[in-house]
Short mmCIF file of C-alpha atoms and ligand atoms in Angstrom, two decimals:
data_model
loop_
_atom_site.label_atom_id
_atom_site.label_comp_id
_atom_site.label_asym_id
_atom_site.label_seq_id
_atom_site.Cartn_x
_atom_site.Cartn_y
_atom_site.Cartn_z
CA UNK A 1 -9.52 8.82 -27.86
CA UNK A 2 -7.63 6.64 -29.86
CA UNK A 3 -8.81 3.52 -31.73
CA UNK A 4 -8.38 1.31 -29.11
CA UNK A 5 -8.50 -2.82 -29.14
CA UNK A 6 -11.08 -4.21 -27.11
CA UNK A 7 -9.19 -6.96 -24.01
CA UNK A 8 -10.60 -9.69 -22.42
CA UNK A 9 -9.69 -11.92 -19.57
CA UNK A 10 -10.97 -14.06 -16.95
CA UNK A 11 -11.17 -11.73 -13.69
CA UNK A 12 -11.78 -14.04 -11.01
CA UNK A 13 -9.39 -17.21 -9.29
CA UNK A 14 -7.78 -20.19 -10.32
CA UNK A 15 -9.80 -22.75 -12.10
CA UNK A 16 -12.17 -24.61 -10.78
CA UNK A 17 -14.16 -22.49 -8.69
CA UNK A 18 -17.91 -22.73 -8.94
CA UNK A 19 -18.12 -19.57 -10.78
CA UNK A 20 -15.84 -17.85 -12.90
CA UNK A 21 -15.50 -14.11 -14.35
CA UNK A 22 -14.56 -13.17 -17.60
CA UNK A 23 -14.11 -9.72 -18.56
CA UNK A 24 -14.47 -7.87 -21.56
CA UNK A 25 -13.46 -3.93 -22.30
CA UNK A 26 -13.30 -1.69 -25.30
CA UNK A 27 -14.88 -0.74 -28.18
CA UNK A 28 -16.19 -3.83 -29.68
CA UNK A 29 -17.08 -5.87 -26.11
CA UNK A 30 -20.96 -5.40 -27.26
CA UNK A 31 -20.22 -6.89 -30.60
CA UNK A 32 -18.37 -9.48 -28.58
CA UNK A 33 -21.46 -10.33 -26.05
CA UNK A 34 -23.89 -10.51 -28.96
CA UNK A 35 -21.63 -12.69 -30.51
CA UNK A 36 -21.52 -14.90 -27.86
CA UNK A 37 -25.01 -14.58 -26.20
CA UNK A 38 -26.98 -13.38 -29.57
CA UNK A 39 -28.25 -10.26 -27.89
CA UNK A 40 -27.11 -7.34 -25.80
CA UNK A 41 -28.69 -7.51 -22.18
CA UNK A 42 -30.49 -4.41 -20.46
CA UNK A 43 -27.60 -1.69 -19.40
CA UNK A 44 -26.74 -3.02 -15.48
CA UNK A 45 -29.10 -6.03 -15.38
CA UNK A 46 -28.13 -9.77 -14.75
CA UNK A 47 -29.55 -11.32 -17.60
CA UNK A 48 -29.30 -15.69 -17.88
CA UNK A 49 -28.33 -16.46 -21.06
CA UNK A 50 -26.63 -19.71 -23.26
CA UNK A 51 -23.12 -18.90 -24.33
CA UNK A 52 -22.39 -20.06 -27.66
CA UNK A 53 -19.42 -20.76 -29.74
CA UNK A 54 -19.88 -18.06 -32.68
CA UNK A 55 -17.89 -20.41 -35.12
CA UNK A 56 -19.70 -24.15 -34.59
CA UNK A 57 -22.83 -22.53 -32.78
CA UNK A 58 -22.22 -25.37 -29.71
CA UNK A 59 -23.67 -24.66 -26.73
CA UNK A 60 -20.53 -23.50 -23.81
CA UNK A 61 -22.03 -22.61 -20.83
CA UNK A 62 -25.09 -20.97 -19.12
CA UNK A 63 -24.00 -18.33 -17.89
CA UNK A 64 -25.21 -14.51 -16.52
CA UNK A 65 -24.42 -11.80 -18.58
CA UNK A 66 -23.99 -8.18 -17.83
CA UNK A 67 -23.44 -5.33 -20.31
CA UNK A 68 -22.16 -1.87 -18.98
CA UNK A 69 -21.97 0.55 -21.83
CA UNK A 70 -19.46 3.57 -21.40
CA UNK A 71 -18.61 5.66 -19.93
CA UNK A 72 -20.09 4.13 -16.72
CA UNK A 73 -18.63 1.33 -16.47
CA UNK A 74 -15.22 0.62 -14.29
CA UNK A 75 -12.79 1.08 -16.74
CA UNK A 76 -14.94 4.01 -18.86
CA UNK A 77 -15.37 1.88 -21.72
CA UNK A 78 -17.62 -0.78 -22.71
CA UNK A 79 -17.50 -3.58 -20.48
CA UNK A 80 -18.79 -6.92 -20.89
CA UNK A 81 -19.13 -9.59 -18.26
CA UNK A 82 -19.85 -13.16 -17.93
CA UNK A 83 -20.35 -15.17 -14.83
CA UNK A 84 -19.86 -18.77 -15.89
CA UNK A 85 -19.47 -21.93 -14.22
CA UNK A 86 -16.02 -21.76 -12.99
CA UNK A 87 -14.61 -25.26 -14.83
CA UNK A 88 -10.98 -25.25 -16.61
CA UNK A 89 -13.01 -26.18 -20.22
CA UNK A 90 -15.68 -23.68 -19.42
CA UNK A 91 -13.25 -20.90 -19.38
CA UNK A 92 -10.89 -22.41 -22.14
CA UNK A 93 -13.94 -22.84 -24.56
CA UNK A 94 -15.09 -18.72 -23.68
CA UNK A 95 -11.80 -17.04 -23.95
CA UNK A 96 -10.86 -19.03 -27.12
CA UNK A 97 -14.45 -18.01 -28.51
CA UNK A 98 -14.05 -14.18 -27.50
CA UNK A 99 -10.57 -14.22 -29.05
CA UNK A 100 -11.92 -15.19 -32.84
CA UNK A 101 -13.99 -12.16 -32.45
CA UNK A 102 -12.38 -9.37 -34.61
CA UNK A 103 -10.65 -6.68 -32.76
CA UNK A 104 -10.29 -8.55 -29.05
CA UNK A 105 -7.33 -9.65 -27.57
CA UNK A 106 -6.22 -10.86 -23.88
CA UNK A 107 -5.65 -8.58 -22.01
CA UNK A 108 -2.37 -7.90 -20.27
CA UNK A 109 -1.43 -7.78 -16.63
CA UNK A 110 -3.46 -4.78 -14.87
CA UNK A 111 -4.71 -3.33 -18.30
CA UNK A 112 -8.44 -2.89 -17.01
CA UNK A 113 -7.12 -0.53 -14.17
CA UNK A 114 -5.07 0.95 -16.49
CA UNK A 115 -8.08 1.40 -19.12
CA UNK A 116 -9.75 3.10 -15.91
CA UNK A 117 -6.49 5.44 -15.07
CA UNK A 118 -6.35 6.61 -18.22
CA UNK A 119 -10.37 7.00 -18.77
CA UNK A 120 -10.24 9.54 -15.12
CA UNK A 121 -12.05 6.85 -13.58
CA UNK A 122 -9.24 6.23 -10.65
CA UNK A 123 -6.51 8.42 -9.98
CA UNK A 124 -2.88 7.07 -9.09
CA UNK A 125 -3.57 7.05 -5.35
CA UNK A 126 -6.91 4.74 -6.32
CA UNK A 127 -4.94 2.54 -8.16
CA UNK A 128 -2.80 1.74 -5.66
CA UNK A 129 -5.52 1.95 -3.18
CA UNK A 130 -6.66 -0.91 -5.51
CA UNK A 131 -4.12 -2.54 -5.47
CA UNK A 132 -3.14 -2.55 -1.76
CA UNK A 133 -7.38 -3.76 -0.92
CA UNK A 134 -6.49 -6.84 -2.71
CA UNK A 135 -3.48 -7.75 -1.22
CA UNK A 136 -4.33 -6.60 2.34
CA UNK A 137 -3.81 -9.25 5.05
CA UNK A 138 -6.00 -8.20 7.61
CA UNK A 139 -8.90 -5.61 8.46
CA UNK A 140 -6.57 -2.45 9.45
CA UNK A 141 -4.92 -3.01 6.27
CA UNK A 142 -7.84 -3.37 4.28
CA UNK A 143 -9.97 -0.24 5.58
CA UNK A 144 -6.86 2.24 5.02
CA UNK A 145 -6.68 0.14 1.59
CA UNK A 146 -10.74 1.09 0.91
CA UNK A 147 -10.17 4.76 1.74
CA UNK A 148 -7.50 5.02 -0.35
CA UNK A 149 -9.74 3.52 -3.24
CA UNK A 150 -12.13 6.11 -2.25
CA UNK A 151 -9.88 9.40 -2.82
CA UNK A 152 -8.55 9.51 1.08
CA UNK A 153 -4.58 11.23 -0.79
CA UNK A 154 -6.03 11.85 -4.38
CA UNK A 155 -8.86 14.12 -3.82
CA UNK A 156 -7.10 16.02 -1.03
CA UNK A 157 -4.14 16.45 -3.51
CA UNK A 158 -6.66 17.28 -6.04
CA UNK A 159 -8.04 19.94 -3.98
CA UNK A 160 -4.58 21.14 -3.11
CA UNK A 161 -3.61 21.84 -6.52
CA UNK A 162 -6.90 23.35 -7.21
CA UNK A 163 -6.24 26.02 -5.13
CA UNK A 164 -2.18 26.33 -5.72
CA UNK A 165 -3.67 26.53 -9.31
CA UNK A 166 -5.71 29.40 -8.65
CA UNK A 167 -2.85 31.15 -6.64
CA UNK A 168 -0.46 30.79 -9.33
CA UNK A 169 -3.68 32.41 -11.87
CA UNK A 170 -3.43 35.25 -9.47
CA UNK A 171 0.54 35.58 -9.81
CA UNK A 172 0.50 34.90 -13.29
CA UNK A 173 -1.96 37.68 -13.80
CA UNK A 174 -0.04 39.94 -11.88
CA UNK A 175 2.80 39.49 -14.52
CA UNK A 176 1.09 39.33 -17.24
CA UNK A 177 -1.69 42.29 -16.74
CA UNK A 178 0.00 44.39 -14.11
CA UNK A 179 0.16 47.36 -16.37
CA UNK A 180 -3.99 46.81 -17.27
CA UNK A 181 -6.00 49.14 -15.35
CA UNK A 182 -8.94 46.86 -14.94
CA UNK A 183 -6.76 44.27 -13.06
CA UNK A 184 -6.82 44.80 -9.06
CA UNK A 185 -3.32 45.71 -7.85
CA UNK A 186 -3.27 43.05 -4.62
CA UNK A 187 -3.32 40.01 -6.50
CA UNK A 188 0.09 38.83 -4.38
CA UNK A 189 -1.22 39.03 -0.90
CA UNK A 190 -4.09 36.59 -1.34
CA UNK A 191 -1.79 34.21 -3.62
CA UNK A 192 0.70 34.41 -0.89
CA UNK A 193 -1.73 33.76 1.48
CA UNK A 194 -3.28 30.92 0.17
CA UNK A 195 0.23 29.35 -0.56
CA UNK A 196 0.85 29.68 3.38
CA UNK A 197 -1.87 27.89 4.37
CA UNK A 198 -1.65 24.89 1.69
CA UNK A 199 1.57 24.76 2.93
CA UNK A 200 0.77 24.24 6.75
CA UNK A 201 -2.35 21.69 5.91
CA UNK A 202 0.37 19.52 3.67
CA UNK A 203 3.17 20.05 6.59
CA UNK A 204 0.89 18.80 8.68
CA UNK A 205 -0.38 15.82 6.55
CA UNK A 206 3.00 14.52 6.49
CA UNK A 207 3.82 15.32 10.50
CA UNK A 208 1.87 11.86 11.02
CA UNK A 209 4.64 9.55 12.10
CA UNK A 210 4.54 7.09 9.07
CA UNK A 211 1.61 5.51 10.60
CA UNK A 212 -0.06 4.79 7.17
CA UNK A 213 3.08 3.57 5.93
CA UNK A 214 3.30 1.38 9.04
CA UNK A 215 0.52 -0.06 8.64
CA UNK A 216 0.95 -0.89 4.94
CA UNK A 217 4.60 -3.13 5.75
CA UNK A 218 2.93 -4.24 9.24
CA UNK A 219 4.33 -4.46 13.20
CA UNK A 220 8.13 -5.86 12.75
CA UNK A 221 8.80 -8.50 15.72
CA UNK A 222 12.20 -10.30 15.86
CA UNK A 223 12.36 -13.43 17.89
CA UNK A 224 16.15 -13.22 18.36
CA UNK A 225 18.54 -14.66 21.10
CA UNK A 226 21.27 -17.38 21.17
CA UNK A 227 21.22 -20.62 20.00
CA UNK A 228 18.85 -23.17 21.21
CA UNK A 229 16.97 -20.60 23.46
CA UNK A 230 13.77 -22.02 21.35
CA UNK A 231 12.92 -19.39 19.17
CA UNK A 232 11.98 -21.34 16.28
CA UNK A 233 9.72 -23.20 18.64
CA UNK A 234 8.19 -19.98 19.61
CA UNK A 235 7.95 -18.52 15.89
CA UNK A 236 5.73 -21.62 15.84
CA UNK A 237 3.82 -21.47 18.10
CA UNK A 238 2.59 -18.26 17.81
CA UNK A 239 2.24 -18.82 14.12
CA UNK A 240 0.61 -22.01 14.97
CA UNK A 241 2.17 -23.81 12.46
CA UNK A 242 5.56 -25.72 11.47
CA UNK A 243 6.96 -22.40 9.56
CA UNK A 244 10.47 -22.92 11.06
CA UNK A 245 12.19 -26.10 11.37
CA UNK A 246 13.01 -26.56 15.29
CA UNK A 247 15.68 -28.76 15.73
CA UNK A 248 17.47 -29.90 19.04
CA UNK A 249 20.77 -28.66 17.44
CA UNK A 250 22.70 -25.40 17.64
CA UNK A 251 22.69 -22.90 14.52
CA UNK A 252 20.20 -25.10 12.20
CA UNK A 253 17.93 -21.93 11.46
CA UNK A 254 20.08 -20.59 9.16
CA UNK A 255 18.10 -17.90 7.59
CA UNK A 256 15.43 -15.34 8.58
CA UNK A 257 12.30 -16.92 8.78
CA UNK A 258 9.06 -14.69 8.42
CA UNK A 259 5.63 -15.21 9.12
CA UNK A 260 2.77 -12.82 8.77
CA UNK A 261 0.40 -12.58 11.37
CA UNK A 262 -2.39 -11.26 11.75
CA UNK A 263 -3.42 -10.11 15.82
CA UNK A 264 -6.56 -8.46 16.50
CA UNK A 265 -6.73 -7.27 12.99
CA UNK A 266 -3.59 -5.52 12.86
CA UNK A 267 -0.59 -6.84 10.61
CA UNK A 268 2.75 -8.03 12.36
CA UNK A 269 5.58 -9.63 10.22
CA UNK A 270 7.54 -12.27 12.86
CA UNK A 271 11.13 -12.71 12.07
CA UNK A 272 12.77 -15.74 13.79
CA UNK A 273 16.63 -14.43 13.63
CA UNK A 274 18.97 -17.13 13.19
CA UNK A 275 20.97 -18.00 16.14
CA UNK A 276 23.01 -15.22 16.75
CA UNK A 277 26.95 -16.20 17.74
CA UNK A 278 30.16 -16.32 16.66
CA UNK A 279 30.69 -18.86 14.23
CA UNK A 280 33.42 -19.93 12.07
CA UNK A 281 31.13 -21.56 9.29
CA UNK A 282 30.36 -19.47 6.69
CA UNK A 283 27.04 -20.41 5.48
CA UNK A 284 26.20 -19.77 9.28
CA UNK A 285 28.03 -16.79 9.42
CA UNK A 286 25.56 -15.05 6.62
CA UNK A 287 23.00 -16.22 8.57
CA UNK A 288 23.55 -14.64 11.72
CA UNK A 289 24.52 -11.18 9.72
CA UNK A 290 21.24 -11.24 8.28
CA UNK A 291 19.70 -12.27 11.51
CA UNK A 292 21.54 -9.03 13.09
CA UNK A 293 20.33 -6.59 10.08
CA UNK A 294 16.91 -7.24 10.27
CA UNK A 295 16.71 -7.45 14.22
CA UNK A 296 17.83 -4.47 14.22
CA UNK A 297 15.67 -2.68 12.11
CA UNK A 298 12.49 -4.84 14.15
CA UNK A 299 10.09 -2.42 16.42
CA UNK A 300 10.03 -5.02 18.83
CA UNK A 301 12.52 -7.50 20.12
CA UNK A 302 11.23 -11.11 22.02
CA UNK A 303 14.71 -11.87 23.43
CA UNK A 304 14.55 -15.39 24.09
CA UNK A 305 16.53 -17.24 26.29
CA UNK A 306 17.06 -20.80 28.12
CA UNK A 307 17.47 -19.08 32.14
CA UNK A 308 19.17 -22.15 32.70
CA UNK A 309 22.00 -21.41 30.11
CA UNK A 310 24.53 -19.67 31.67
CA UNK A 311 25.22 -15.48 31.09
CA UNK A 312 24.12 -14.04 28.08
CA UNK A 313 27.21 -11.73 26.81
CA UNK A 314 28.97 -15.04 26.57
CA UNK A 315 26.12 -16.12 23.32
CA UNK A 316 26.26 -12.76 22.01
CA UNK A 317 23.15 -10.37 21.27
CA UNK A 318 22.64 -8.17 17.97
CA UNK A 319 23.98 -4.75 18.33
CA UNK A 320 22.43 -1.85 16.97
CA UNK A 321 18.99 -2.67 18.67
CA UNK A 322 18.93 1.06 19.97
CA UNK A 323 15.30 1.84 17.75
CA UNK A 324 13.67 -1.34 18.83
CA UNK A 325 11.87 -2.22 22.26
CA UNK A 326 12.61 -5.22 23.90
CA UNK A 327 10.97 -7.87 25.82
CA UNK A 328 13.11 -10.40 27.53
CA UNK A 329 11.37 -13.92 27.66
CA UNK A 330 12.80 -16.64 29.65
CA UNK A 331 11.76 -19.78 27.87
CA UNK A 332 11.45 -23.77 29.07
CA UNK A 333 10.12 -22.80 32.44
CA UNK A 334 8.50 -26.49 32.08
CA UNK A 335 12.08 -27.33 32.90
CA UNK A 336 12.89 -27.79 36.76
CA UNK A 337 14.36 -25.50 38.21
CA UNK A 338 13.83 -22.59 35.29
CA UNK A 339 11.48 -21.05 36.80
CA UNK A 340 12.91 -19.77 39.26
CA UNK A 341 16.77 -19.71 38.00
CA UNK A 342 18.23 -16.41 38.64
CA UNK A 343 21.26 -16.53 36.28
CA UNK A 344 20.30 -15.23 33.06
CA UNK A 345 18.77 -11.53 33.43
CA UNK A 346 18.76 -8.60 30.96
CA UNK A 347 21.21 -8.58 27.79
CA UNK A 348 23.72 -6.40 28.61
CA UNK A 349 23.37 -2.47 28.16
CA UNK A 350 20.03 -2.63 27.07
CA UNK A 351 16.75 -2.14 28.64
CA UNK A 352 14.41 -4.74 28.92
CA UNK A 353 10.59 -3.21 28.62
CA UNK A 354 8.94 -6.32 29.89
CA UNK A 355 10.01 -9.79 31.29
CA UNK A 356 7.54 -12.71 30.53
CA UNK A 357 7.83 -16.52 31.63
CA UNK A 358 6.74 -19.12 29.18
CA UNK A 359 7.74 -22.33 27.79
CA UNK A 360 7.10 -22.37 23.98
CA UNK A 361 7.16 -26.37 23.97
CA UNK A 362 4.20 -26.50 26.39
CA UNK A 363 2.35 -23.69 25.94
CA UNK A 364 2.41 -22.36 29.82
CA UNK A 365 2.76 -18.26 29.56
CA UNK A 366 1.58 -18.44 25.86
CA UNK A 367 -1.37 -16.47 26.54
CA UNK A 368 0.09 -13.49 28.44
CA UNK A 369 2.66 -12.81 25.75
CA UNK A 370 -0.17 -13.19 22.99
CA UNK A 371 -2.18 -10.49 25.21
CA UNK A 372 0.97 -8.46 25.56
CA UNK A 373 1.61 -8.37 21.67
CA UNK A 374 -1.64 -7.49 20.98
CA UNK A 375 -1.71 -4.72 23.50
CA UNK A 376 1.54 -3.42 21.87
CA UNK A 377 0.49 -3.67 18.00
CA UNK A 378 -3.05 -1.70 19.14
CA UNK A 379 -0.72 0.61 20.58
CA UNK A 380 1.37 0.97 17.86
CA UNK A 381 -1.24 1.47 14.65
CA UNK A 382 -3.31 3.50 17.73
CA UNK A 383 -4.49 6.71 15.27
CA UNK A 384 -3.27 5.02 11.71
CA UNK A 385 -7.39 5.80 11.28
CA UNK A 386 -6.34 9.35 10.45
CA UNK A 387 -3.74 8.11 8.44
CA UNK A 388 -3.52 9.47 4.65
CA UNK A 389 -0.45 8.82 3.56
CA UNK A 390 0.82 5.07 2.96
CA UNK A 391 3.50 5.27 0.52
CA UNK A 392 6.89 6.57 0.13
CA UNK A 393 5.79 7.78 -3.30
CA UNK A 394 2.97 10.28 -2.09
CA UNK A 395 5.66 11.18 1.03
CA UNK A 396 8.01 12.21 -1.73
CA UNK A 397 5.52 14.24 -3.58
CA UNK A 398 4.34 16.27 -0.76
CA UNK A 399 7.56 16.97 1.11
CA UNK A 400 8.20 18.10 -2.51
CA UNK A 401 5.64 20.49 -2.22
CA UNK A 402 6.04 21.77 0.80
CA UNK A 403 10.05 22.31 -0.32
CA UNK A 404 8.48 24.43 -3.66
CA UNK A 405 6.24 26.41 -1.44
CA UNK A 406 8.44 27.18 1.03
CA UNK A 407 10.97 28.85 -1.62
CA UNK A 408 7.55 30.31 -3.10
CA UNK A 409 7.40 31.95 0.23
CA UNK A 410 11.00 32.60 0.72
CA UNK A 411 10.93 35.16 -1.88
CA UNK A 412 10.67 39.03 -2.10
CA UNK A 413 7.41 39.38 -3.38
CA UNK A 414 8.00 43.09 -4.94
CA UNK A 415 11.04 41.86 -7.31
CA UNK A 416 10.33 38.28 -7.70
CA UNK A 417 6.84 37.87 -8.80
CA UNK A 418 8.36 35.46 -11.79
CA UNK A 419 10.33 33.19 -9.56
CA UNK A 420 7.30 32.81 -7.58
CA UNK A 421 5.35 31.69 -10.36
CA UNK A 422 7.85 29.16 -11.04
CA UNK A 423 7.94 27.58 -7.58
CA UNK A 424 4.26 27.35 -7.27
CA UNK A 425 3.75 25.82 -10.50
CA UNK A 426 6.82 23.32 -9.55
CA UNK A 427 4.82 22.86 -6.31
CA UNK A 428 1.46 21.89 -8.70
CA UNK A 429 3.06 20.12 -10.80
CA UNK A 430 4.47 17.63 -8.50
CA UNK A 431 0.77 17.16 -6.89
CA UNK A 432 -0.37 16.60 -10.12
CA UNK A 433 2.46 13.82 -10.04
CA UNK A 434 1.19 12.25 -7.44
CA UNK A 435 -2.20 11.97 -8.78
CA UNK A 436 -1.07 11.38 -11.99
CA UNK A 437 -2.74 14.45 -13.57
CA UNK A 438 -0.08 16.87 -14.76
CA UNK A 439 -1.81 19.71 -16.94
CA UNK A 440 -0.69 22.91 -17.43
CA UNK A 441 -3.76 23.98 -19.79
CA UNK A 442 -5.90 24.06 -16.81
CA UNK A 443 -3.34 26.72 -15.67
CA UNK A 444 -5.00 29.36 -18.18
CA UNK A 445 -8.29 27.80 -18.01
CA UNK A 446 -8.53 29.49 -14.32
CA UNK A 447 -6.92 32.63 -15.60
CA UNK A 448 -9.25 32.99 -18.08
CA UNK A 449 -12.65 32.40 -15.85
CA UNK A 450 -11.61 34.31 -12.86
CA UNK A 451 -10.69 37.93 -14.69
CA UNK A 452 -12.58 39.02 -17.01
CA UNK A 453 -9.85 40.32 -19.21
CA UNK A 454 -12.36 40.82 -22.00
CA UNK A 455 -9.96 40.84 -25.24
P1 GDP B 501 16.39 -21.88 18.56
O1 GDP B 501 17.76 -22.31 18.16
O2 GDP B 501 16.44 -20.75 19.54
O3 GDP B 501 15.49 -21.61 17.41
O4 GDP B 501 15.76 -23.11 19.42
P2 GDP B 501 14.71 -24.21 18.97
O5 GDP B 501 13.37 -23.64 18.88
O6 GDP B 501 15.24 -24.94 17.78
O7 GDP B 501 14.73 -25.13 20.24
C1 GDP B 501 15.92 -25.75 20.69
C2 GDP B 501 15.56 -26.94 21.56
O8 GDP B 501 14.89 -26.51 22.75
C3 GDP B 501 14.58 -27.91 20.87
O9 GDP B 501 14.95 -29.20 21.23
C4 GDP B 501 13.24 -27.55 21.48
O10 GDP B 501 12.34 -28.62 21.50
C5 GDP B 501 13.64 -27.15 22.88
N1 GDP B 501 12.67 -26.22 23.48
C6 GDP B 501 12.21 -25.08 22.94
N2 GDP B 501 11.34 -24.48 23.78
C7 GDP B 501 11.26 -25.27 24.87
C8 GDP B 501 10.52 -25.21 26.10
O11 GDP B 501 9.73 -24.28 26.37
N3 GDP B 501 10.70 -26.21 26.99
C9 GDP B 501 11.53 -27.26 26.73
N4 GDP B 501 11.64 -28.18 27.66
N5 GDP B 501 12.24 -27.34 25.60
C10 GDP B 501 12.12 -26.38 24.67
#
């Protein structure tokens, strides 16, 4: 390991909180505690102590202090950690005394986690696992976040390249010994085998239908419809807040306004499209083009309209909805006569899923639609339990290996023993990408243990 400088940073939220973390990693974070605290605590064990400044002696801060020495500690190194009381000056007066002490420095953004990636103590997939548990949004997000932390993609990669690992031993001693009595002929047929079936289990890892993924970016609803129809007034109410400015005029909303909710645990992203029509002003016109791409790329449509308002191919509707469902919702049925007006039905060439009553102003139907959302986003994250995958990144890496095996496969196995080789170690390699452990030593390590070559 190389001589490495010991970091240190507070760990916890904005100032002032009632208590505040500071963090302290590397080599000389026990120096940096005794400094501070005049004594290194029991390994693991809250210990109350007076946190001095080292230079004018000055009491800080009371604090609790915690010393975990390597290599079990979070980032594998020396970690030291003080729980103070969470004031601006507190802090101020602890990171200014921990940065006079020889050798420490602040620590940059994410270097702990990196400390720990490059220690072995998380793995790629946990570090984004990591990353995604703290921003998560709401429960579904957060579990799937958790079991990433926990190895859900890493250690099944790990285990997958395990075994391509020992596969590609098996070829590779075929190459290299085939002329050695004392190595078994048949060395293909299992390798072969076992390539087959890691290929099927990652084939059907990735045959999940993005649900992990899905879950990660959230349920995409577009409140879209022509002017006036009242979907800002919607957006807001089901966002129960003023998130979109509702105005009594035509085209104000002149952007795509999102709001993340969170319904029954599940995450759904609400986009409240500009008004989509024709219009000559330009600033508008961006507006409603941006209003039409991301409608269009929405699982779900709330096509709002005013029943009142006469036919709707004369206000326009997005085209391209063809991936999303849609939901037709006749708005301002407070109004007389709206709730019962016949004139305004489906949008043209499209198929409406579901047609709901409400009137966003007052509130009447807001309860069946909120039941009806819900309904769908369960629905829609139904099975993301069994979800592994939740990034384009490990997607890439395992179609990858799937591609590599399936040339592996491709081959003729009497002539080709070398190109073989090559495919399945392409195929390990880019699982050892995804974990972030490329190393072809380990390669030989198996050849070594499993034959006793003996010379
Ligand atoms: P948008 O252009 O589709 O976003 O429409 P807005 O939400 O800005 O609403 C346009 C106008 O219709 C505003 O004056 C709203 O107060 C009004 N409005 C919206 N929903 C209702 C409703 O359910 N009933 C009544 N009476 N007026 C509504």
């Amino acid at each position: 390991m190389p001589d490495r400088s010991t970091i240190f940073a507070l760990s916890s939220g904005r100032p002032p909180a009632a208590i505040a973390v500071v963090r302290v990693s590397g080599p000389r974070a026990g120096i940096a505690l005794e400094k501070l605290i005049g004594r290194l605590p029991e390994p693991r064990k809250a210990a109350l102590a007076r946190v001095r400044d080292p230079a004018s002696n000055e009491i800080i801060d009371e604090a609790l202090a915690l010393w975990f020495p390597a290599p079990h500690s979070e980032t594998g190194e020396d970690i030291a950690e003080l729980q103070l009381h969470g004031g601006q000056a507190v802090i101020a007066g602890v990171l200014d005394a921990l940065a006079m002490v020889e050798g420490c420095r602040p620590a940059e953004a994410g270097e702990f986690t990196r400390r720990a990636f490059e220690n072995g103590r998380l793995d790629l997939t946990a570090v984004e696992g990591l990353a995604d548990l703290v921003a998560a949004e709401t429960q579904a997000q957060r579990r799937l976040a958790f079991r990433q932390l926990k190895g859900l993609i890493g250690d099944r990669a790990e285990a997958w390249r395990r075994r391509l690992i020992e596969a590609l031993a098996l070829v590779e001693a075929r190459i290299d010994f085939s002329d050695e009595a004392d190595v078994p002929e048949d060395l293909l047929g299992p390798a072969l085998h076992a390539a087959q079936q890691l290929r099927d289990e990652i084939a059907g890892v990735l045959a999940d239908g993005r649900r992990g993924e899905r879950l990660r970016d959230g349920l995409v609803v577009a409140i879209a419809g022509p002017p006036n129809a009242g979907k800002s007034t919607l957006l807001n109410r089901l966002a129960r807040r003023e998130a979109a400015i509702v105005s009594p005029y035509a085209g104000t909303t002149r952007d795509v306004i999102e709001v993340h909710l969170d319904l029954d645990g599940y995450p759904v992203t609400l986009l409240d499209t500009a008004g989509i029509r024709d219009s000559a002003e330009p600033v508008e016109q961006e507006g409603v083009r941006r209003a039409r791409e991301r409608a269009a790329a929405a699982d779900l449509v709330l096509w709002v309209i005013d029943p009142s308002v006469g036919g709707l191919a004369a206000n326009g509707y997005p085209e391209n909805l063809a991936d999303a469902e849609i939901w037709l919702v006749r708005n301002k049925i407070d109004l007389a006569g709206n709730s019962t007006c016949a004139n305004a039905t489906e949008p043209d060439n499209y198929e409406c899923k579901f047609t709901l009553s409400i009137s966003a102003l007052t509130g009447i139907g807001m309860d069946v639609l909120t039941a009806a959302l819900s309904a769908y986003a369960k629905t829609y994250f139904a099975a993301t339990e069994s979800a592994v995958i939740t990034r384009a990144r490990h997607r890439h890496a395992l179609e990858e290996t799937v591609a590599a095996l399936d040339r592996a496969l491709a081959r003729d196995y009497s002539t080709d023993e070398e190109l073989i080789a090559e495919e399945l170690r392409a195929a390990a390699t880019t699982l050892g990408r995804l974990t972030g452990r490329v190393d072809v030593e380990d390669i030989l390590d198996v050849i070594f243990r499993n034959f006793c070559i003996g010379k």
